[in-house]
Amino acid sequence: MTIQKSMKGQRVVVLGGSGFLGSHLCERVLGDGAVRVVSVDNYITGNADNVAHLRGRPGFEELRQDITEGLSVDGPVDYVFNMASPASPIDYAKLPLETLRVGSVGTENGLKLAEAKGAVFLQASTSEVYGDPLVHPQREDYWGNVNPIGPRACYDEAKRYAEALTMVYGRSRGVKTRIVRIFNTYGPRMRLNDGRVVPAFVGQALRGEDFTVFGDGTQTRSFCYARDLIDGIVRLALSDEMEPVNIGNPREMTMIQFAEAVRAAAGGGGKIVHKPLPKDDPKQRQPDITRARQLLGWEPRVPLEEGLRETIAWFRSVAARGSTP
Ligand code: UDP
């Protein structure tokens, strides 16, 4: 098999192409010279505005399809990226069946498309496969500590099933599969009300409200800027690595420290107030990115302060236009 060095000249399908990460991926591969980029979305959590700036670019297409109902793309395809799923705890609590279906039936439809086209298939998995991890930091050979019946199960188990399915299509059906385990990621085009901590704190800072820290705020996360994350995903797609690879930023911090970082970057904001900790909220999360470094030559480059500045500037510009992302 010839390994491509870049997306130049490639034909790419992005499932969930109008979502937060999907739209960044469409933009990146078009910029790299992909000759065809098809964004497939049913817009239940994706937003058509996220790809508005790509409309009219040569090779860019949008298809409104629910990949749990079926998936049909004409013509040759070299890469299928499956970025389709509700991904914030609030979204998947509202859409639990849709989340289970897109991780299972939707992923299989994506795999079948890749099989039919002879394309590489990349599955966006998640650090949630590690659940509330008993091993720290998380390496890819850790199997996780997931509650299969809790409020996060629809997402965590769908993503675990999607990994199993992807490996089966890779091992027994010869599809060229890749699995990326995405850790907390932030950047422009997150939805202000998706409930995740980054838009929540940024929105609060911009409105001068208090920061709502859940629990005592000692739980940790590690935040990767979207541009860095997308670069890792593209490198993985271009590699021949079938086993899962963590992509995320190893800089770990507590939610109290994170609120302070947002306050510093936004130049204001209120005090910290505590709210109840949601059930099964993981206590710590930090990727071990040794495999990404060794196999892909990848590591994050954008410091949190810079990424937060860009993210805050984007949320400000959207607010100035009077729209809510
Ligand atoms: N969190 C918080 N305040 C908020 C939203 C989230 O303290 O307004 C916490 C949440 O309890 C979790 C962390 O921030 O510990 C990250 O939450 P998020 O929903 O962004 O993603 P998760 O990593 O839990 O999927």
CSV table of C-alpha atoms and ligand atoms in Angstrom, one decimal:
chain,number,residue,atom,x,y,z
A,1,MET,CA,0.0,0.0,0.0
A,2,THR,CA,1.3,3.5,-0.9
A,3,ILE,CA,1.3,5.7,2.2
A,4,GLN,CA,0.3,9.3,1.3
A,5,LYS,CA,2.5,12.1,2.7
A,6,SER,CA,-0.4,14.6,2.8
A,7,MET,CA,-4.0,15.1,1.9
A,8,LYS,CA,-3.1,16.8,-1.4
A,9,GLY,CA,-5.1,15.3,-4.3
A,10,GLN,CA,-7.1,13.1,-1.9
A,11,ARG,CA,-10.9,12.6,-1.8
A,12,VAL,CA,-12.2,12.9,1.7
A,13,VAL,CA,-15.5,12.2,3.4
A,14,VAL,CA,-16.0,13.7,6.9
A,15,LEU,CA,-19.0,12.3,8.8
A,16,GLY,CA,-20.1,14.9,11.2
A,17,GLY,CA,-18.4,17.5,9.0
A,18,SER,CA,-20.4,20.4,10.3
A,19,GLY,CA,-19.6,19.8,13.9
A,20,PHE,CA,-16.9,21.4,16.0
A,21,LEU,CA,-14.0,19.1,15.1
A,22,GLY,CA,-15.5,17.9,11.8
A,23,SER,CA,-15.6,21.5,10.4
A,24,HIS,CA,-12.0,22.1,11.5
A,25,LEU,CA,-11.0,18.9,9.7
A,26,CYS,CA,-12.8,19.8,6.5
A,27,GLU,CA,-11.0,23.2,6.5
A,28,ARG,CA,-7.6,21.6,7.2
A,29,VAL,CA,-7.8,18.9,4.5
A,30,LEU,CA,-9.1,21.5,1.9
A,31,GLY,CA,-6.1,23.7,2.9
A,32,ASP,CA,-3.8,20.7,2.3
A,33,GLY,CA,-5.0,20.3,-1.2
A,34,ALA,CA,-7.7,17.6,-1.0
A,35,VAL,CA,-9.6,17.7,-4.3
A,36,ARG,CA,-12.9,16.7,-2.8
A,37,VAL,CA,-14.2,17.1,0.7
A,38,VAL,CA,-17.7,15.9,1.4
A,39,SER,CA,-19.2,17.0,4.8
A,40,VAL,CA,-22.0,14.6,5.8
A,41,ASP,CA,-24.2,15.8,8.7
A,42,ASN,CA,-27.8,15.6,10.0
A,43,TYR,CA,-27.3,18.8,12.0
A,44,ILE,CA,-28.6,17.5,15.3
A,45,THR,CA,-25.6,18.9,17.1
A,46,GLY,CA,-23.6,20.1,14.1
A,47,ASN,CA,-24.2,23.6,12.7
A,48,ALA,CA,-24.2,24.5,9.0
A,49,ASP,CA,-22.6,27.8,9.9
A,50,ASN,CA,-19.5,26.0,10.9
A,51,VAL,CA,-18.7,25.3,7.2
A,52,ALA,CA,-20.3,28.5,5.7
A,53,HIS,CA,-16.8,29.8,5.0
A,54,LEU,CA,-15.9,26.7,3.0
A,55,ARG,CA,-19.0,26.9,0.7
A,56,GLY,CA,-17.9,27.7,-2.9
A,57,ARG,CA,-14.4,26.4,-2.3
A,58,PRO,CA,-13.5,24.0,-5.2
A,59,GLY,CA,-14.2,20.4,-4.2
A,60,PHE,CA,-16.3,21.2,-1.1
A,61,GLU,CA,-19.7,19.5,-0.8
A,62,GLU,CA,-22.3,19.2,1.9
A,63,LEU,CA,-24.6,16.2,2.2
A,64,ARG,CA,-27.5,16.2,4.6
A,65,GLN,CA,-27.7,12.5,5.7
A,66,ASP,CA,-28.4,10.8,8.9
A,67,ILE,CA,-25.7,8.1,8.9
A,68,THR,CA,-27.7,5.9,11.2
A,69,GLU,CA,-30.3,5.6,8.4
A,70,GLY,CA,-27.9,5.0,5.5
A,71,LEU,CA,-24.9,6.6,3.9
A,72,SER,CA,-24.5,7.1,0.2
A,73,VAL,CA,-21.6,9.0,-1.4
A,74,ASP,CA,-21.0,8.8,-5.2
A,75,GLY,CA,-17.6,8.5,-6.8
A,76,PRO,CA,-14.2,7.6,-5.5
A,77,VAL,CA,-13.2,8.2,-1.9
A,78,ASP,CA,-9.7,7.8,-0.3
A,79,TYR,CA,-10.5,8.7,3.3
A,80,VAL,CA,-13.6,8.4,5.5
A,81,PHE,CA,-13.3,10.3,8.9
A,82,ASN,CA,-16.0,9.4,11.4
A,83,MET,CA,-16.4,12.5,13.5
A,84,ALA,CA,-20.2,12.1,13.9
A,85,SER,CA,-21.6,12.0,17.4
A,86,PRO,CA,-23.1,14.2,20.1
A,87,ALA,CA,-20.0,14.7,22.2
A,88,SER,CA,-20.8,16.9,25.2
A,89,PRO,CA,-22.3,15.3,28.4
A,90,ILE,CA,-25.4,17.6,28.0
A,91,ASP,CA,-25.9,16.7,24.4
A,92,TYR,CA,-25.6,12.9,24.9
A,93,ALA,CA,-27.9,13.1,27.9
A,94,LYS,CA,-30.5,14.7,25.7
A,95,LEU,CA,-29.9,12.4,22.8
A,96,PRO,CA,-29.0,9.0,24.3
A,97,LEU,CA,-30.5,6.8,21.6
A,98,GLU,CA,-29.1,8.9,18.8
A,99,THR,CA,-25.7,8.7,20.5
A,100,LEU,CA,-25.8,4.9,20.8
A,101,ARG,CA,-27.0,4.6,17.2
A,102,VAL,CA,-24.4,6.8,15.7
A,103,GLY,CA,-21.6,5.0,17.5
A,104,SER,CA,-23.0,1.6,16.4
A,105,VAL,CA,-25.1,1.7,13.2
A,106,GLY,CA,-23.6,5.0,12.0
A,107,THR,CA,-20.1,3.8,12.5
A,108,GLU,CA,-20.8,0.5,10.7
A,109,ASN,CA,-22.3,2.5,7.8
A,110,GLY,CA,-19.1,4.5,7.7
A,111,LEU,CA,-17.0,1.4,7.7
A,112,LYS,CA,-19.1,-0.1,4.9
A,113,LEU,CA,-18.6,3.0,2.8
A,114,ALA,CA,-14.8,2.8,3.4
A,115,GLU,CA,-14.8,-0.9,2.5
A,116,ALA,CA,-16.8,-0.3,-0.7
A,117,LYS,CA,-14.5,2.5,-1.8
A,118,GLY,CA,-11.2,0.9,-0.7
A,119,ALA,CA,-10.7,4.0,1.6
A,120,VAL,CA,-8.9,4.5,4.8
A,121,PHE,CA,-11.4,4.7,7.7
A,122,LEU,CA,-10.6,6.8,10.8
A,123,GLN,CA,-12.7,6.5,13.9
A,124,ALA,CA,-12.9,9.4,16.3
A,125,SER,CA,-12.9,7.7,19.7
A,126,THR,CA,-12.5,9.3,23.0
A,127,SER,CA,-10.7,9.4,26.4
A,128,GLU,CA,-14.1,8.4,27.7
A,129,VAL,CA,-13.2,4.8,26.8
A,130,TYR,CA,-11.0,5.0,29.9
A,131,GLY,CA,-14.0,6.0,32.1
A,132,ASP,CA,-13.0,7.2,35.5
A,133,PRO,CA,-9.5,5.9,35.1
A,134,LEU,CA,-7.6,3.9,37.8
A,135,VAL,CA,-4.4,4.3,35.8
A,136,HIS,CA,-2.8,7.8,35.4
A,137,PRO,CA,-1.9,9.1,33.0
A,138,GLN,CA,-3.8,7.0,30.5
A,139,ARG,CA,-1.9,4.9,28.1
A,140,GLU,CA,-3.6,3.1,25.2
A,141,ASP,CA,-3.1,-0.3,26.7
A,142,TYR,CA,-5.3,0.6,29.7
A,143,TRP,CA,-8.8,-0.9,29.3
A,144,GLY,CA,-10.6,1.5,31.3
A,145,ASN,CA,-13.1,1.8,34.2
A,146,VAL,CA,-16.5,2.5,32.7
A,147,ASN,CA,-19.9,2.3,34.2
A,148,PRO,CA,-22.0,0.5,31.6
A,149,ILE,CA,-25.3,1.7,32.9
A,150,GLY,CA,-24.6,5.2,34.1
A,151,PRO,CA,-25.6,8.6,32.6
A,152,ARG,CA,-22.4,8.7,30.4
A,153,ALA,CA,-22.8,5.1,29.3
A,154,CYS,CA,-24.6,5.9,26.0
A,155,TYR,CA,-21.6,7.8,24.9
A,156,ASP,CA,-18.8,5.7,26.5
A,157,GLU,CA,-20.1,2.3,25.5
A,158,ALA,CA,-21.1,3.5,22.0
A,159,LYS,CA,-17.5,4.6,21.5
A,160,ARG,CA,-16.1,1.4,22.9
A,161,TYR,CA,-18.4,-0.6,20.6
A,162,ALA,CA,-17.3,1.6,17.7
A,163,GLU,CA,-13.6,0.8,18.5
A,164,ALA,CA,-14.4,-3.0,18.6
A,165,LEU,CA,-16.3,-2.7,15.3
A,166,THR,CA,-13.5,-0.7,13.7
A,167,MET,CA,-10.9,-3.4,14.7
A,168,VAL,CA,-13.1,-6.1,13.3
A,169,TYR,CA,-13.4,-4.4,10.0
A,170,GLY,CA,-9.7,-3.8,10.1
A,171,ARG,CA,-8.7,-7.3,11.1
A,172,SER,CA,-11.2,-9.5,9.3
A,173,ARG,CA,-12.4,-7.4,6.3
A,174,GLY,CA,-9.2,-5.8,5.3
A,175,VAL,CA,-10.3,-2.2,5.8
A,176,LYS,CA,-7.4,0.2,6.5
A,177,THR,CA,-8.7,1.4,9.9
A,178,ARG,CA,-7.3,4.0,12.3
A,179,ILE,CA,-8.6,4.9,15.8
A,180,VAL,CA,-7.9,8.2,17.5
A,181,ARG,CA,-8.7,8.6,21.2
A,182,ILE,CA,-9.5,12.3,21.6
A,183,PHE,CA,-9.0,13.9,24.9
A,184,ASN,CA,-10.6,17.2,25.9
A,185,THR,CA,-10.3,19.6,23.0
A,186,TYR,CA,-11.4,23.3,22.7
A,187,GLY,CA,-11.4,26.1,20.2
A,188,PRO,CA,-13.6,28.2,18.0
A,189,ARG,CA,-16.9,26.8,16.9
A,190,MET,CA,-17.7,25.0,20.2
A,191,ARG,CA,-21.3,25.8,21.1
A,192,LEU,CA,-21.7,28.3,23.8
A,193,ASN,CA,-24.4,26.2,25.5
A,194,ASP,CA,-23.1,22.7,24.9
A,195,GLY,CA,-22.4,22.4,28.7
A,196,ARG,CA,-18.7,21.7,28.4
A,197,VAL,CA,-16.4,23.4,30.7
A,198,VAL,CA,-14.6,25.5,28.1
A,199,PRO,CA,-17.6,27.3,26.6
A,200,ALA,CA,-19.3,27.4,30.0
A,201,PHE,CA,-16.3,29.3,31.6
A,202,VAL,CA,-15.6,31.5,28.6
A,203,GLY,CA,-19.3,32.5,28.4
A,204,GLN,CA,-19.3,33.2,32.1
A,205,ALA,CA,-16.1,35.3,31.9
A,206,LEU,CA,-17.5,37.3,28.9
A,207,ARG,CA,-20.7,38.0,30.7
A,208,GLY,CA,-19.0,38.9,34.0
A,209,GLU,CA,-20.7,36.0,35.8
A,210,ASP,CA,-19.4,33.6,38.4
A,211,PHE,CA,-17.6,30.4,37.3
A,212,THR,CA,-19.7,27.4,38.0
A,213,VAL,CA,-17.2,24.8,39.2
A,214,PHE,CA,-18.7,21.3,39.6
A,215,GLY,CA,-17.8,19.5,42.9
A,216,ASP,CA,-14.8,20.8,44.8
A,217,GLY,CA,-13.0,21.5,41.5
A,218,THR,CA,-10.0,19.3,42.2
A,219,GLN,CA,-10.9,16.9,39.3
A,220,THR,CA,-8.5,17.3,36.4
A,221,ARG,CA,-8.6,17.6,32.7
A,222,SER,CA,-6.0,18.3,30.0
A,223,PHE,CA,-7.0,20.6,27.2
A,224,CYS,CA,-5.8,20.4,23.6
A,225,TYR,CA,-6.3,23.2,21.1
A,226,ALA,CA,-8.4,22.1,18.1
A,227,ARG,CA,-5.7,23.0,15.5
A,228,ASP,CA,-3.2,20.7,17.3
A,229,LEU,CA,-5.7,17.9,17.6
A,230,ILE,CA,-6.6,18.0,13.9
A,231,ASP,CA,-3.0,17.9,13.0
A,232,GLY,CA,-2.6,14.7,15.1
A,233,ILE,CA,-5.7,13.2,13.4
A,234,VAL,CA,-4.4,13.9,9.9
A,235,ARG,CA,-1.0,12.4,10.8
A,236,LEU,CA,-2.7,9.3,12.1
A,237,ALA,CA,-4.8,9.0,8.9
A,238,LEU,CA,-1.7,9.2,6.8
A,239,SER,CA,0.1,6.6,8.9
A,240,ASP,CA,-0.4,2.8,8.8
A,241,GLU,CA,-1.2,2.5,12.5
A,242,MET,CA,-4.2,0.3,13.2
A,243,GLU,CA,-4.1,0.3,17.0
A,244,PRO,CA,-5.6,3.2,19.0
A,245,VAL,CA,-3.5,6.4,19.5
A,246,ASN,CA,-4.2,9.0,22.1
A,247,ILE,CA,-4.2,12.6,20.9
A,248,GLY,CA,-4.5,15.3,23.5
A,249,ASN,CA,-2.4,17.7,25.5
A,250,PRO,CA,-0.7,16.3,28.5
A,251,ARG,CA,-0.8,19.6,30.5
A,252,GLU,CA,-3.2,18.6,33.2
A,253,MET,CA,-5.0,21.0,35.6
A,254,THR,CA,-7.8,21.1,38.1
A,255,MET,CA,-11.0,22.8,37.2
A,256,ILE,CA,-10.2,25.5,39.8
A,257,GLN,CA,-6.9,26.2,38.0
A,258,PHE,CA,-8.7,26.1,34.7
A,259,ALA,CA,-11.3,28.7,35.8
A,260,GLU,CA,-8.3,30.9,36.9
A,261,ALA,CA,-6.7,30.5,33.4
A,262,VAL,CA,-9.9,31.5,31.7
A,263,ARG,CA,-10.2,34.5,34.0
A,264,ALA,CA,-6.7,35.6,33.2
A,265,ALA,CA,-7.1,35.1,29.4
A,266,ALA,CA,-10.5,36.9,29.3
A,267,GLY,CA,-9.3,39.7,31.5
A,268,GLY,CA,-12.2,39.3,34.0
A,269,GLY,CA,-15.0,37.3,35.3
A,270,GLY,CA,-16.6,36.6,38.6
A,271,LYS,CA,-15.7,34.4,41.6
A,272,ILE,CA,-15.8,30.7,41.7
A,273,VAL,CA,-19.1,29.1,42.9
A,274,HIS,CA,-19.5,25.4,43.4
A,275,LYS,CA,-22.3,23.3,41.9
A,276,PRO,CA,-23.0,19.6,42.4
A,277,LEU,CA,-20.7,17.2,40.7
A,278,PRO,CA,-22.5,15.2,37.9
A,279,LYS,CA,-22.6,11.4,38.5
A,280,ASP,CA,-19.7,9.5,37.1
A,281,ASP,CA,-17.7,12.6,36.4
A,282,PRO,CA,-14.1,11.3,35.9
A,283,LYS,CA,-11.8,12.5,38.7
A,284,GLN,CA,-8.6,12.7,36.6
A,285,ARG,CA,-7.7,12.7,32.9
A,286,GLN,CA,-4.4,13.1,31.2
A,287,PRO,CA,-3.2,11.5,28.0
A,288,ASP,CA,0.1,9.6,27.8
A,289,ILE,CA,1.1,10.6,24.2
A,290,THR,CA,4.2,8.5,23.9
A,291,ARG,CA,2.7,6.6,21.0
A,292,ALA,CA,1.7,9.7,19.2
A,293,ARG,CA,5.2,11.1,19.6
A,294,GLN,CA,6.9,8.0,18.4
A,295,LEU,CA,4.6,6.8,15.7
A,296,LEU,CA,3.4,10.2,14.3
A,297,GLY,CA,6.1,12.6,15.4
A,298,TRP,CA,3.2,14.6,16.9
A,299,GLU,CA,2.9,16.7,20.0
A,300,PRO,CA,0.8,19.7,20.8
A,301,ARG,CA,2.3,23.1,20.0
A,302,VAL,CA,-0.3,25.7,21.1
A,303,PRO,CA,0.0,26.8,24.7
A,304,LEU,CA,-3.2,27.0,26.7
A,305,GLU,CA,-2.9,30.8,27.1
A,306,GLU,CA,-2.7,31.3,23.3
A,307,GLY,CA,-5.5,28.8,22.5
A,308,LEU,CA,-7.7,30.4,25.1
A,309,ARG,CA,-7.0,33.9,23.6
A,310,GLU,CA,-8.0,32.7,20.2
A,311,THR,CA,-11.1,30.9,21.5
A,312,ILE,CA,-12.2,33.9,23.5
A,313,ALA,CA,-11.7,36.2,20.5
A,314,TRP,CA,-13.9,34.0,18.5
A,315,PHE,CA,-16.7,33.8,21.1
A,316,ARG,CA,-16.5,37.7,21.3
A,317,SER,CA,-16.8,38.1,17.6
A,318,VAL,CA,-19.8,35.8,17.5
A,319,ALA,CA,-21.4,37.7,20.3
A,320,ALA,CA,-20.7,41.0,18.5
A,321,ARG,CA,-22.5,39.7,15.4
A,322,GLY,CA,-25.5,38.9,17.7
A,323,SER,CA,-25.6,35.2,17.0
A,324,THR,CA,-25.3,32.3,19.4
A,325,PRO,CA,-23.1,29.4,18.3
B,1,UDP,N1,-17.4,21.4,34.7
B,1,UDP,C1,-17.4,22.4,35.6
B,1,UDP,N2,-18.3,23.4,35.4
B,1,UDP,C2,-19.1,23.5,34.2
B,1,UDP,C3,-19.0,22.5,33.3
B,1,UDP,C4,-18.1,21.4,33.5
B,1,UDP,O1,-16.7,22.4,36.6
B,1,UDP,O2,-19.8,24.5,34.0
B,1,UDP,C5,-16.4,20.3,35.0
B,1,UDP,C6,-17.0,18.9,34.8
B,1,UDP,O3,-17.6,18.5,36.0
B,1,UDP,C7,-15.8,18.0,34.5
B,1,UDP,C8,-14.9,19.0,33.7
B,1,UDP,O4,-15.4,20.3,34.0
B,1,UDP,O5,-15.1,17.6,35.6
B,1,UDP,C9,-14.9,18.8,32.2
B,1,UDP,O6,-16.3,18.7,31.8
B,1,UDP,P1,-16.7,18.7,30.3
B,1,UDP,O7,-18.2,18.6,30.3
B,1,UDP,O8,-16.1,19.8,29.5
B,1,UDP,O9,-16.1,17.4,29.7
B,1,UDP,P2,-15.8,15.9,30.2
B,1,UDP,O10,-14.3,15.8,30.3
B,1,UDP,O11,-16.4,15.7,31.6
B,1,UDP,O12,-16.5,15.0,29.2
